[in-house]
mmCIF file of C-alpha atoms in Angstrom:
data_model
loop_
_atom_site.group_PDB
_atom_site.id
_atom_site.type_symbol
_atom_site.label_atom_id
_atom_site.label_comp_id
_atom_site.label_asym_id
_atom_site.label_seq_id
_atom_site.Cartn_x
_atom_site.Cartn_y
_atom_site.Cartn_z
ATOM 1 C CA MET H 217 -23.674 -16.275 13.762
ATOM 2 C CA GLY H 218 -25.066 -19.419 12.185
ATOM 3 C CA SER H 219 -24.220 -18.626 8.574
ATOM 4 C CA GLY H 220 -21.906 -21.624 8.319
ATOM 5 C CA LYS H 221 -18.640 -19.687 8.291
ATOM 6 C CA SER H 222 -16.576 -22.465 9.870
ATOM 7 C CA THR H 223 -17.923 -25.222 7.622
ATOM 8 C CA PHE H 224 -17.608 -22.990 4.562
ATOM 9 C CA GLY H 225 -14.121 -21.888 5.600
ATOM 10 C CA ARG H 226 -12.840 -25.442 6.030
ATOM 11 C CA LEU H 227 -14.156 -26.440 2.602
ATOM 12 C CA LEU H 228 -12.779 -23.311 0.927
ATOM 13 C CA ALA H 229 -9.364 -23.780 2.563
ATOM 14 C CA ARG H 230 -9.269 -27.374 1.327
ATOM 15 C CA GLU H 231 -10.158 -26.285 -2.228
ATOM 16 C CA LEU H 232 -7.467 -23.585 -2.206
ATOM 17 C CA ASP H 233 -4.922 -25.699 -0.313
ATOM 18 C CA PHE H 234 -4.706 -22.947 2.332
ATOM 19 C CA LYS H 235 -4.461 -23.212 6.087
ATOM 20 C CA PHE H 236 -7.814 -22.886 7.916
ATOM 21 C CA ILE H 237 -8.158 -20.762 11.056
ATOM 22 C CA ASP H 238 -11.370 -20.709 13.084
ATOM 23 C CA LEU H 239 -10.892 -17.455 14.994
ATOM 24 C CA ASP H 240 -12.992 -18.608 17.974
ATOM 25 C CA LYS H 241 -10.910 -21.802 18.313
ATOM 26 C CA TYR H 242 -7.737 -19.738 17.903
ATOM 27 C CA ILE H 243 -8.855 -17.450 20.761
ATOM 28 C CA GLU H 244 -9.812 -20.407 22.961
ATOM 29 C CA THR H 245 -6.364 -21.940 22.438
ATOM 30 C CA GLN H 246 -4.552 -18.651 23.078
ATOM 31 C CA GLU H 247 -6.609 -17.822 26.190
ATOM 32 C CA GLY H 248 -7.021 -21.349 27.572
ATOM 33 C CA LYS H 249 -10.756 -20.666 28.032
ATOM 34 C CA SER H 250 -13.918 -21.162 25.999
ATOM 35 C CA ILE H 251 -15.578 -18.171 24.343
ATOM 36 C CA SER H 252 -18.534 -18.597 26.719
ATOM 37 C CA GLU H 253 -16.173 -18.552 29.695
ATOM 38 C CA ILE H 254 -14.392 -15.406 28.463
ATOM 39 C CA PHE H 255 -17.773 -13.691 28.022
ATOM 40 C CA ALA H 256 -19.007 -14.806 31.451
ATOM 41 C CA ARG H 257 -15.823 -13.932 33.356
ATOM 42 C CA TYR H 258 -14.681 -10.765 31.631
ATOM 43 C CA GLY H 259 -17.644 -9.453 29.619
ATOM 44 C CA GLU H 260 -18.140 -8.638 25.971
ATOM 45 C CA GLU H 261 -15.828 -5.612 25.937
ATOM 46 C CA THR H 262 -12.806 -7.660 27.012
ATOM 47 C CA PHE H 263 -13.752 -10.456 24.617
ATOM 48 C CA ARG H 264 -13.927 -8.000 21.698
ATOM 49 C CA GLU H 265 -10.441 -6.701 22.542
ATOM 50 C CA VAL H 266 -9.069 -10.263 22.642
ATOM 51 C CA GLU H 267 -10.840 -10.890 19.334
ATOM 52 C CA ARG H 268 -9.291 -7.734 17.809
ATOM 53 C CA LEU H 269 -5.806 -8.911 18.734
ATOM 54 C CA ALA H 270 -6.562 -12.338 17.237
ATOM 55 C CA VAL H 271 -7.687 -10.713 13.963
ATOM 56 C CA HIS H 272 -4.444 -8.742 13.751
ATOM 57 C CA GLU H 273 -2.323 -11.834 14.531
ATOM 58 C CA SER H 274 -4.162 -14.259 12.243
ATOM 59 C CA THR H 275 -4.067 -11.988 9.194
ATOM 60 C CA LYS H 276 -0.280 -12.290 9.268
ATOM 61 C CA SER H 277 -0.281 -16.088 9.054
ATOM 62 C CA GLY H 278 0.237 -16.443 5.310
ATOM 63 C CA LYS H 279 -2.199 -18.098 2.947
ATOM 64 C CA ALA H 280 -5.171 -18.909 5.129
ATOM 65 C CA VAL H 281 -8.943 -18.923 5.206
ATOM 66 C CA ILE H 282 -10.076 -17.342 8.463
ATOM 67 C CA ALA H 283 -13.596 -17.926 9.791
ATOM 68 C CA THR H 284 -14.523 -15.146 12.206
ATOM 69 C CA GLY H 285 -17.336 -14.746 14.676
ATOM 70 C CA GLY H 286 -20.309 -12.736 13.424
ATOM 71 C CA GLY H 287 -19.420 -9.695 15.520
ATOM 72 C CA VAL H 288 -15.827 -9.390 14.325
ATOM 73 C CA PRO H 289 -16.483 -7.037 11.368
ATOM 74 C CA CYS H 290 -18.403 -4.610 13.601
ATOM 75 C CA HIS H 291 -15.719 -3.779 16.128
ATOM 76 C CA PHE H 292 -12.554 -1.683 16.080
ATOM 77 C CA ASP H 293 -10.739 -1.688 12.727
ATOM 78 C CA ASN H 294 -11.290 -5.411 12.140
ATOM 79 C CA MET H 295 -12.992 -5.085 8.753
ATOM 80 C CA GLU H 296 -10.385 -2.627 7.515
ATOM 81 C CA VAL H 297 -7.569 -4.957 8.587
ATOM 82 C CA MET H 298 -9.200 -8.021 7.026
ATOM 83 C CA ASN H 299 -9.845 -6.173 3.749
ATOM 84 C CA LYS H 300 -6.272 -4.888 3.703
ATOM 85 C CA TYR H 301 -4.697 -8.327 4.116
ATOM 86 C CA GLY H 302 -7.163 -10.528 2.268
ATOM 87 C CA LEU H 303 -10.391 -11.058 0.432
ATOM 88 C CA THR H 304 -13.450 -10.930 2.683
ATOM 89 C CA ILE H 305 -16.689 -12.808 2.054
ATOM 90 C CA TYR H 306 -20.108 -12.038 3.551
ATOM 91 C CA LEU H 307 -22.174 -15.229 3.720
ATOM 92 C CA LYS H 308 -25.668 -13.747 3.636
ATOM 93 C CA VAL H 309 -28.441 -15.885 5.159
ATOM 94 C CA SER H 310 -32.078 -14.964 5.838
ATOM 95 C CA PRO H 311 -33.112 -14.331 9.474
ATOM 96 C CA GLU H 312 -35.556 -17.239 9.327
ATOM 97 C CA ALA H 313 -32.896 -19.672 8.112
ATOM 98 C CA LEU H 314 -30.484 -18.413 10.783
ATOM 99 C CA THR H 315 -33.155 -19.007 13.430
ATOM 100 C CA ASP H 316 -33.674 -22.580 12.203
ATOM 101 C CA ARG H 317 -29.923 -23.228 12.286
ATOM 102 C CA LEU H 318 -29.293 -21.629 15.688
ATOM 103 C CA MET H 319 -32.246 -22.937 17.729
ATOM 104 C CA PRO H 320 -30.726 -26.366 18.496
ATOM 105 C CA ALA H 321 -27.354 -25.001 19.668
ATOM 106 C CA ARG H 322 -28.378 -21.692 21.238
ATOM 107 C CA GLU H 323 -27.392 -22.686 24.796
ATOM 108 C CA HIS H 324 -23.748 -22.878 23.691
ATOM 109 C CA ARG H 325 -23.747 -19.327 22.335
ATOM 110 C CA PRO H 326 -23.523 -16.574 24.964
ATOM 111 C CA LEU H 327 -25.504 -13.944 23.054
ATOM 112 C CA ILE H 328 -28.544 -16.166 22.414
ATOM 113 C CA ALA H 329 -28.646 -18.637 25.304
ATOM 114 C CA GLY H 330 -32.118 -19.030 26.816
ATOM 115 C CA LYS H 331 -34.049 -17.306 24.022
ATOM 116 C CA THR H 332 -37.339 -18.698 22.701
ATOM 117 C CA ARG H 333 -37.769 -19.100 18.930
ATOM 118 C CA ASP H 334 -39.606 -15.760 18.623
ATOM 119 C CA GLU H 335 -37.046 -13.982 20.815
ATOM 120 C CA LEU H 336 -34.226 -15.491 18.772
ATOM 121 C CA LEU H 337 -35.772 -14.387 15.468
ATOM 122 C CA ALA H 338 -36.268 -10.846 16.819
ATOM 123 C CA PHE H 339 -32.688 -10.806 18.125
ATOM 124 C CA ILE H 340 -31.327 -11.992 14.764
ATOM 125 C CA LYS H 341 -33.297 -9.350 12.840
ATOM 126 C CA THR H 342 -32.078 -6.584 15.159
ATOM 127 C CA THR H 343 -28.508 -7.866 15.100
ATOM 128 C CA LEU H 344 -28.472 -8.127 11.303
ATOM 129 C CA GLN H 345 -29.855 -4.607 11.010
ATOM 130 C CA GLN H 346 -26.920 -3.359 13.099
ATOM 131 C CA ARG H 347 -24.255 -5.550 11.503
ATOM 132 C CA THR H 348 -25.228 -5.512 7.822
ATOM 133 C CA PRO H 349 -23.484 -2.187 7.032
ATOM 134 C CA PHE H 350 -20.223 -3.738 8.277
ATOM 135 C CA TYR H 351 -20.847 -7.052 6.496
ATOM 136 C CA GLU H 352 -21.468 -5.180 3.245
ATOM 137 C CA MET H 353 -17.902 -3.841 3.408
ATOM 138 C CA ALA H 354 -16.782 -7.351 2.394
ATOM 139 C CA THR H 355 -15.119 -7.865 -0.966
ATOM 140 C CA LEU H 356 -17.767 -10.429 -1.958
ATOM 141 C CA THR H 357 -21.326 -11.150 -0.839
ATOM 142 C CA ALA H 358 -22.822 -14.603 -1.382
ATOM 143 C CA ASP H 359 -26.452 -15.329 -0.496
ATOM 144 C CA THR H 360 -26.125 -18.855 0.850
ATOM 145 C CA THR H 361 -29.585 -19.143 2.434
ATOM 146 C CA SER H 362 -30.635 -22.115 0.338
ATOM 147 C CA LEU H 363 -27.230 -23.472 -0.687
ATOM 148 C CA SER H 364 -25.259 -26.390 0.675
ATOM 149 C CA PRO H 365 -21.785 -25.546 1.983
ATOM 150 C CA GLU H 366 -20.270 -27.235 -1.089
ATOM 151 C CA ASP H 367 -22.413 -25.177 -3.489
ATOM 152 C CA SER H 368 -21.565 -22.013 -1.548
ATOM 153 C CA VAL H 369 -17.847 -22.702 -1.981
ATOM 154 C CA ARG H 370 -18.291 -23.433 -5.699
ATOM 155 C CA ILE H 371 -20.176 -20.151 -6.270
ATOM 156 C CA VAL H 372 -17.649 -18.106 -4.297
ATOM 157 C CA LEU H 373 -14.711 -19.674 -6.155
ATOM 158 C CA GLN H 374 -16.382 -18.849 -9.481
ATOM 159 C CA ALA H 375 -16.930 -15.247 -8.352
ATOM 160 C CA VAL H 376 -13.332 -14.901 -7.171
ATOM 161 C CA GLN H 377 -11.971 -16.340 -10.419
ATOM 162 C CA SER H 378 -14.165 -14.087 -12.577
ATOM 163 C CA ASN H 379 -13.085 -11.008 -10.571
ATOM 164 C CA HIS H 380 -9.375 -11.859 -10.761
ATOM 165 C CA THR H 381 -8.961 -13.002 -14.368
#
């Protein structure tokens, strides 16, 4: 949440000449509802099941860069499936930087709507503590806290090329 996955994903897909899939947008199109609406109407459990199905479907779409929501790796067999069918990348960002990025748009994100800055920072720290073991299952980790999206893509491409040559 807030690490820049969608921006990074679009840039990486363009560099690789791959299709780009934003999993949240994919779900919204499939369901005909916004993520916030799915959360509000059906709850997180139903949303996570819809998300799981979207992960399974999207990994079969050929050469693509898929930007997932921050909770995707932590539920069901999502991380296992993504690692089986592709290369996964953990975009690591400090809690403070995530707070700065998320404060302006928090009302549009169901899990953080209405939180003060201090509440948001505490929530991010707790959430990262829970999610980091799943994130660390990724093929690559890139600390992008102080990098532009373009620099993040360049560093990841270099890492991928050095690991596959």
